[in-house]
Amino acid sequence: MLALNSVSRRYGDTVALDRLSVAVPADSYVSVLGASGSGKTTLLRIIAGFEEPDAGTVTLDDKRLDGVPPHRRDIGFVFQNFALFPHLSVGDNIAYGLLYREHAPVTDAAEIAQRVNDIIRLVGLEGLASRKVSAISGGQRQRVALARTLVTEPRIVLLDEPLGALDANLRERMCDELRDIRQRLKVTFLHVTGSETEALLMGDIVAVLSRGTIAQFAPAATLFAEPRSADVARHLNAYNILSGTMESGRFRSPAAAFPLPAPSSARDGTPVEVALRFDRINVRPASSGGDAALRARFITSEFTGSSVLSFFRMEDGQLVQVVSHLSGPMPETYAKGEVYSLAFDPAETVPFFERAA
Ligand code: ADP
Ligand code: MG
């Protein structure tokens, strides 16, 4: 198990990591979801040993890693931009990791050829060993970068936004392959990304990185259904977050009032945020009312392939997003500028009484 215990790292006035603690189990796929600038790369660089923490410890199976040079950590790093040698062939790029590593380099040509060959097959690059990496596709380069790391047999592989440079359809395929390759090798993958879809799809466990620390660490399904804070829910890009105050045990804002899923003893005036899933809202004519409905004006819709995302604005200015999946009958179209009633089941909302500082 890889464990970070209260790790902090700052750059001048910027606090990149703030007393971050996390335990990554052996033989697992963990994804870390965080916005740009949230400290994802810093986290990986500290685990790899390219940076040292200002405070806190990093351990692997209870042995301290901080202070140990990168090449003695048994940790592999797949860089965001792949960082390959364009003038070298696929095979030579992969062999490079073995030949030139400071610690226990492999110099026996037959052994190198064997190991490079095995890994080429594993990542699906058969027939391309002698091709220059400048003459292969983005997806193939991604595989070379992965292979170059895997060939050194690290115990943990750190992947810095590994799919960021690929087109959407290729990204999906690589997702499956990455999971597959990891399962076969039984190594731990720690994959950081700014994409909630990717994080939820890839990770057995997803860690949400926010304000320099881990806001939630949970299996993807749990995280999605039970975000622990409004901040986590915002990262999932699947929830509207409504801000209001409590009044007689109900939610109230300038533009809406509705009951909460469970009776609350919170005093009147207590600030509350309520998360309401994009796909749990029914759009009805304004006249239909109901106890749990938001009145809002239709702005625009976007087709995203398998679903339609519609935007509405409440009287207090807050935006509400509604997702209709296209598996059923074609969803209705709405009239621009018209007021609608956005109905939902209050039992399905998630209230948060603590606001992040
Ligand atoms: P992410 O990878 O999530 O985009 P980073 O870990 O790269 O985030 O950066 C986290 C924060 O630390 C950012 O505000 C970034 O500007 C700052 N930072 C990272 N590396 C350095 C550095 N070498 N010098 C100064 N500031 C840095
Ligand atoms: Mg980064």
XYZ file of C-alpha atoms and ligand atoms in Angstrom:
385
model
C 0.000 0.000 0.000
C 1.155 3.500 -0.898
C 0.347 6.029 1.800
C 0.675 9.787 1.957
C 0.378 11.173 5.420
C -0.381 14.869 5.867
C 1.715 15.910 2.876
C 2.054 19.623 2.178
C 3.797 21.404 -0.685
C 3.796 25.086 -1.459
C 5.334 27.204 -4.189
C 5.837 30.710 -2.839
C 2.350 31.781 -1.772
C 0.610 28.984 -3.681
C -0.395 26.032 -1.525
C -0.428 23.128 -3.997
C -0.990 20.365 -1.416
C -2.352 21.026 2.044
C -1.915 18.232 4.633
C -3.076 15.666 2.112
C -3.530 12.093 3.320
C -4.473 9.139 1.151
C -3.894 5.370 1.126
C -3.714 3.628 -2.251
C -4.227 -0.164 -1.942
C -1.943 -2.591 -3.804
C -3.235 -4.056 -7.096
C -5.852 -1.376 -7.664
C -6.824 1.304 -10.161
C -7.233 4.624 -8.402
C -8.176 7.767 -10.269
C -7.690 11.255 -8.924
C -10.170 13.858 -10.150
C -9.217 17.513 -9.863
C -9.617 20.764 -11.764
C -6.675 22.330 -13.562
C -4.267 23.750 -10.958
C -5.659 21.599 -8.141
C -2.266 19.944 -7.521
C -2.588 16.693 -9.510
C 0.851 16.855 -11.121
C 2.442 18.002 -7.857
C 0.929 14.991 -6.105
C 2.389 12.599 -8.679
C 5.797 14.318 -8.694
C 6.012 13.955 -4.930
C 5.133 10.256 -5.089
C 7.697 9.737 -7.881
C 10.362 11.695 -6.006
C 10.841 14.549 -8.502
C 9.754 16.839 -5.658
C 9.970 16.459 -1.921
C 7.115 17.478 0.391
C 7.599 20.470 2.709
C 5.929 18.407 5.428
C 4.406 14.944 5.819
C 5.548 11.488 4.751
C 5.203 9.123 1.799
C 5.458 5.377 2.479
C 5.250 2.226 0.373
C 4.439 -0.853 2.444
C 5.488 1.055 5.548
C 8.909 1.992 4.139
C 9.601 5.716 3.871
C 9.893 6.909 0.276
C 10.463 10.582 0.877
C 14.192 11.239 0.657
C 14.710 8.159 -1.564
C 15.876 9.147 -5.094
C 13.264 8.614 -7.864
C 15.095 5.740 -9.577
C 15.114 3.709 -6.374
C 11.386 3.965 -5.661
C 10.027 1.289 -8.043
C 7.560 3.818 -9.327
C 6.887 4.519 -13.000
C 5.688 7.823 -14.448
C 3.764 8.268 -17.701
C 4.073 11.960 -18.534
C 1.241 14.130 -19.755
C 2.904 14.845 -23.137
C 4.375 11.294 -23.418
C 7.978 12.704 -23.517
C 9.238 10.225 -26.146
C 12.424 10.509 -28.249
C 11.082 11.317 -31.731
C 14.254 10.226 -33.539
C 14.253 6.774 -31.908
C 12.164 3.774 -32.948
C 9.277 2.410 -30.889
C 11.461 -0.472 -29.703
C 14.402 1.783 -28.781
C 12.137 4.175 -26.891
C 10.859 1.260 -24.856
C 14.318 -0.279 -24.359
C 15.648 3.080 -23.215
C 13.910 2.687 -19.878
C 15.784 -0.562 -19.231
C 19.179 0.331 -20.694
C 19.686 3.666 -19.053
C 18.064 3.328 -15.716
C 20.629 4.193 -13.020
C 19.546 1.399 -10.781
C 20.163 -2.124 -12.122
C 20.278 -1.344 -15.848
C 19.710 -4.321 -18.138
C 22.568 -4.641 -20.648
C 22.085 -8.145 -22.045
C 20.822 -7.565 -25.586
C 18.821 -10.802 -25.712
C 17.075 -10.049 -22.453
C 16.257 -6.508 -23.545
C 14.860 -7.767 -26.856
C 12.761 -10.341 -25.021
C 11.329 -7.879 -22.525
C 10.666 -5.201 -25.137
C 8.931 -7.784 -27.276
C 6.718 -8.992 -24.435
C 5.649 -5.499 -23.537
C 5.015 -4.543 -27.182
C 2.591 -7.427 -27.380
C 0.965 -6.489 -24.085
C 0.175 -2.930 -25.179
C -0.804 -3.935 -28.733
C 2.046 -2.469 -30.779
C 2.993 -5.615 -32.696
C 4.764 -4.924 -35.989
C 5.713 -1.356 -35.048
C 8.956 -1.980 -33.123
C 11.229 -0.489 -35.774
C 8.952 2.419 -36.719
C 10.105 5.902 -35.637
C 7.768 7.376 -33.027
C 7.431 10.475 -35.207
C 5.655 8.219 -37.735
C 2.961 6.677 -35.513
C -0.437 7.928 -34.338
C -1.268 9.671 -31.050
C -2.873 6.542 -29.634
C 0.189 4.480 -30.537
C 2.491 7.048 -28.919
C 0.428 6.795 -25.791
C 1.021 3.027 -25.803
C 4.772 3.516 -26.304
C 4.892 5.869 -23.314
C 3.041 3.302 -21.235
C 5.229 0.435 -22.491
C 8.435 2.326 -21.733
C 7.296 2.646 -18.131
C 5.889 -0.880 -17.778
C 9.040 -2.563 -19.133
C 10.927 -1.538 -15.972
C 8.355 -3.485 -13.895
C 7.411 -0.739 -11.460
C 5.125 -1.532 -8.517
C 3.106 1.594 -9.087
C 2.460 3.457 -12.324
C 1.608 7.153 -12.130
C -0.325 8.433 -15.131
C -0.598 12.206 -15.597
C -3.739 12.920 -17.671
C -2.747 10.046 -19.978
C -5.702 10.383 -22.330
C -5.756 14.176 -22.562
C -3.979 14.274 -25.918
C -6.249 11.722 -27.634
C -9.511 12.233 -29.555
C -12.752 11.217 -27.905
C -13.310 7.842 -29.609
C -9.709 6.760 -29.120
C -9.889 7.854 -25.489
C -12.755 5.460 -24.850
C -10.853 2.540 -26.329
C -7.684 3.377 -24.406
C -9.752 3.475 -21.198
C -10.713 -0.177 -21.630
C -7.172 -1.126 -22.579
C -5.563 0.613 -19.646
C -7.850 -1.213 -17.234
C -7.138 -4.478 -19.024
C -3.365 -4.084 -19.022
C -3.341 -3.167 -15.350
C -5.420 -6.163 -14.401
C -3.083 -8.504 -16.219
C 0.038 -7.048 -14.588
C -1.501 -6.660 -11.116
C 0.348 -3.390 -10.557
C -1.255 -0.306 -9.073
C -2.255 2.495 -11.421
C -2.725 6.010 -10.065
C -4.328 8.022 -12.851
C -4.956 11.764 -12.521
C -7.448 13.550 -14.715
C -9.616 16.633 -14.965
C -12.420 14.626 -16.581
C -15.131 13.296 -14.275
C -16.262 10.786 -16.905
C -12.760 9.373 -17.174
C -12.207 9.304 -13.409
C -15.495 7.493 -12.736
C -15.018 5.073 -15.618
C -11.428 4.117 -14.824
C -11.068 4.078 -11.081
C -11.999 1.193 -8.815
C -11.638 4.026 -6.365
C -11.893 7.733 -7.141
C -10.206 10.431 -5.082
C -11.469 13.989 -5.502
C -8.637 16.505 -5.125
C -9.796 19.947 -4.077
C -8.133 22.785 -2.167
C -4.926 20.768 -1.964
C -6.493 17.853 -0.169
C -8.625 14.752 -0.776
C -12.264 15.820 -0.460
C -13.602 12.262 -0.889
C -12.102 8.824 -1.534
C -14.670 6.223 -2.526
C -15.687 3.661 -5.158
C -16.994 5.431 -8.255
C -20.625 4.380 -7.699
C -20.601 5.568 -4.086
C -18.998 8.861 -4.991
C -21.558 9.479 -7.701
C -24.591 8.588 -5.577
C -23.375 10.029 -2.282
C -21.075 13.000 -2.756
C -19.947 14.052 0.689
C -19.983 17.800 0.069
C -21.312 20.340 -2.396
C -17.714 20.781 -3.504
C -17.441 17.086 -4.436
C -20.841 17.182 -6.163
C -19.638 20.128 -8.284
C -16.690 18.041 -9.509
C -19.025 15.306 -10.785
C -20.663 17.612 -13.331
C -23.973 15.800 -12.846
C -25.617 17.860 -10.113
C -27.189 21.294 -9.891
C -26.224 22.894 -6.586
C -28.955 25.146 -5.206
C -28.003 27.601 -2.447
C -30.561 28.704 0.117
C -31.470 28.695 3.778
C -33.625 26.494 5.989
C -37.171 27.586 6.796
C -39.510 25.391 8.847
C -37.445 22.337 7.915
C -37.662 23.143 4.206
C -35.243 24.571 1.660
C -35.888 28.158 0.654
C -34.182 30.490 -1.804
C -35.437 33.663 -3.520
C -36.658 31.507 -6.413
C -37.614 28.136 -4.873
C -38.929 26.327 -1.802
C -39.239 22.566 -1.310
C -39.003 19.853 1.361
C -35.758 17.997 2.063
C -35.399 14.191 1.789
C -35.446 13.815 5.577
C -36.831 16.066 8.317
C -34.100 18.402 9.475
C -33.724 20.008 12.856
C -31.559 22.763 11.364
C -32.677 26.148 12.664
C -34.397 28.654 10.403
C -31.855 30.709 8.531
C -29.197 27.965 8.500
C -27.423 28.062 5.122
C -27.958 24.922 3.070
C -26.881 23.703 -0.349
C -28.900 21.043 -2.140
C -27.581 18.840 -4.935
C -30.117 17.859 -7.585
C -29.105 15.547 -10.416
C -29.349 16.822 -13.987
C -31.155 13.626 -15.024
C -33.742 13.565 -12.230
C -35.720 16.586 -13.391
C -38.956 16.569 -15.368
C -39.733 19.644 -17.420
C -43.447 20.546 -17.273
C -45.637 23.478 -18.287
C -45.329 26.398 -15.843
C -48.959 25.956 -14.767
C -48.373 22.450 -13.369
C -46.687 23.684 -10.167
C -46.204 20.994 -7.517
C -44.505 20.962 -4.130
C -41.037 20.231 -5.460
C -40.513 22.221 -8.600
C -38.321 25.078 -9.708
C -39.705 27.817 -11.892
C -37.168 28.645 -14.544
C -36.832 30.135 -17.999
C -35.538 27.999 -20.868
C -32.286 29.241 -22.402
C -30.930 26.628 -24.799
C -30.331 22.911 -25.454
C -27.242 21.021 -26.583
C -27.277 17.598 -28.187
C -24.398 15.478 -26.885
C -24.950 12.261 -28.815
C -26.876 9.990 -26.469
C -28.559 12.783 -24.513
C -29.804 16.350 -24.607
C -28.563 18.897 -22.086
C -30.981 21.796 -21.518
C -30.219 24.996 -19.647
C -32.758 26.956 -17.628
C -32.368 30.064 -15.471
C -34.275 30.665 -12.227
C -35.549 34.072 -11.200
C -32.581 34.580 -8.868
C -30.198 34.074 -11.774
C -29.107 30.538 -10.900
C -28.591 28.169 -13.825
C -30.283 24.740 -13.780
C -29.190 21.938 -16.109
C -31.493 19.128 -17.203
C -30.366 15.963 -18.998
C -32.797 13.891 -21.077
C -31.462 10.601 -22.368
C -32.296 9.697 -25.926
C -32.935 6.015 -25.186
C -36.656 6.747 -24.735
C -38.893 8.732 -27.085
C -37.433 11.956 -28.491
C -37.535 14.583 -25.746
C -39.716 17.605 -26.206
C -38.257 20.811 -27.437
C -38.803 23.911 -25.320
C -39.575 27.493 -26.273
C -36.744 29.981 -25.768
C -37.482 32.509 -22.985
C -40.559 30.572 -21.833
C -41.034 29.731 -18.123
C -41.288 26.023 -17.197
C -41.798 24.054 -14.031
C -38.810 21.787 -13.299
C -40.256 19.011 -11.145
C -38.236 16.523 -9.090
C -38.591 14.105 -6.200
C -37.205 15.785 -3.061
C -36.293 12.317 -1.736
C -33.627 12.186 -4.432
C -31.891 15.424 -3.499
C -28.764 15.577 -1.339
C -28.605 18.411 1.221
C -25.332 19.790 2.634
C -25.345 21.934 5.749
C -21.624 22.575 5.938
C -20.172 24.957 3.480
C -16.573 24.619 2.499
C -14.491 27.441 3.960
P -2.596 20.354 -11.879
O -1.656 19.312 -12.348
O -3.766 19.817 -11.110
O -3.046 21.276 -12.972
P -0.261 21.407 -10.499
O 0.132 20.365 -9.524
O 0.537 21.474 -11.748
O -1.805 21.283 -10.813
O -0.166 22.827 -9.804
C -0.801 23.115 -8.569
C -0.519 24.568 -8.219
O 0.865 24.766 -7.927
C -0.846 25.545 -9.329
O -1.354 26.727 -8.764
C 0.493 25.781 -9.998
O 0.518 27.038 -10.610
C 1.441 25.685 -8.813
N 2.763 25.160 -9.215
C 3.026 23.903 -9.638
N 4.333 23.733 -9.899
C 4.931 24.924 -9.651
C 6.300 25.406 -9.715
N 7.301 24.612 -10.102
N 6.504 26.695 -9.377
C 5.495 27.504 -8.984
N 4.209 27.120 -8.879
C 3.915 25.844 -9.212
Mg -1.036 18.723 -14.260
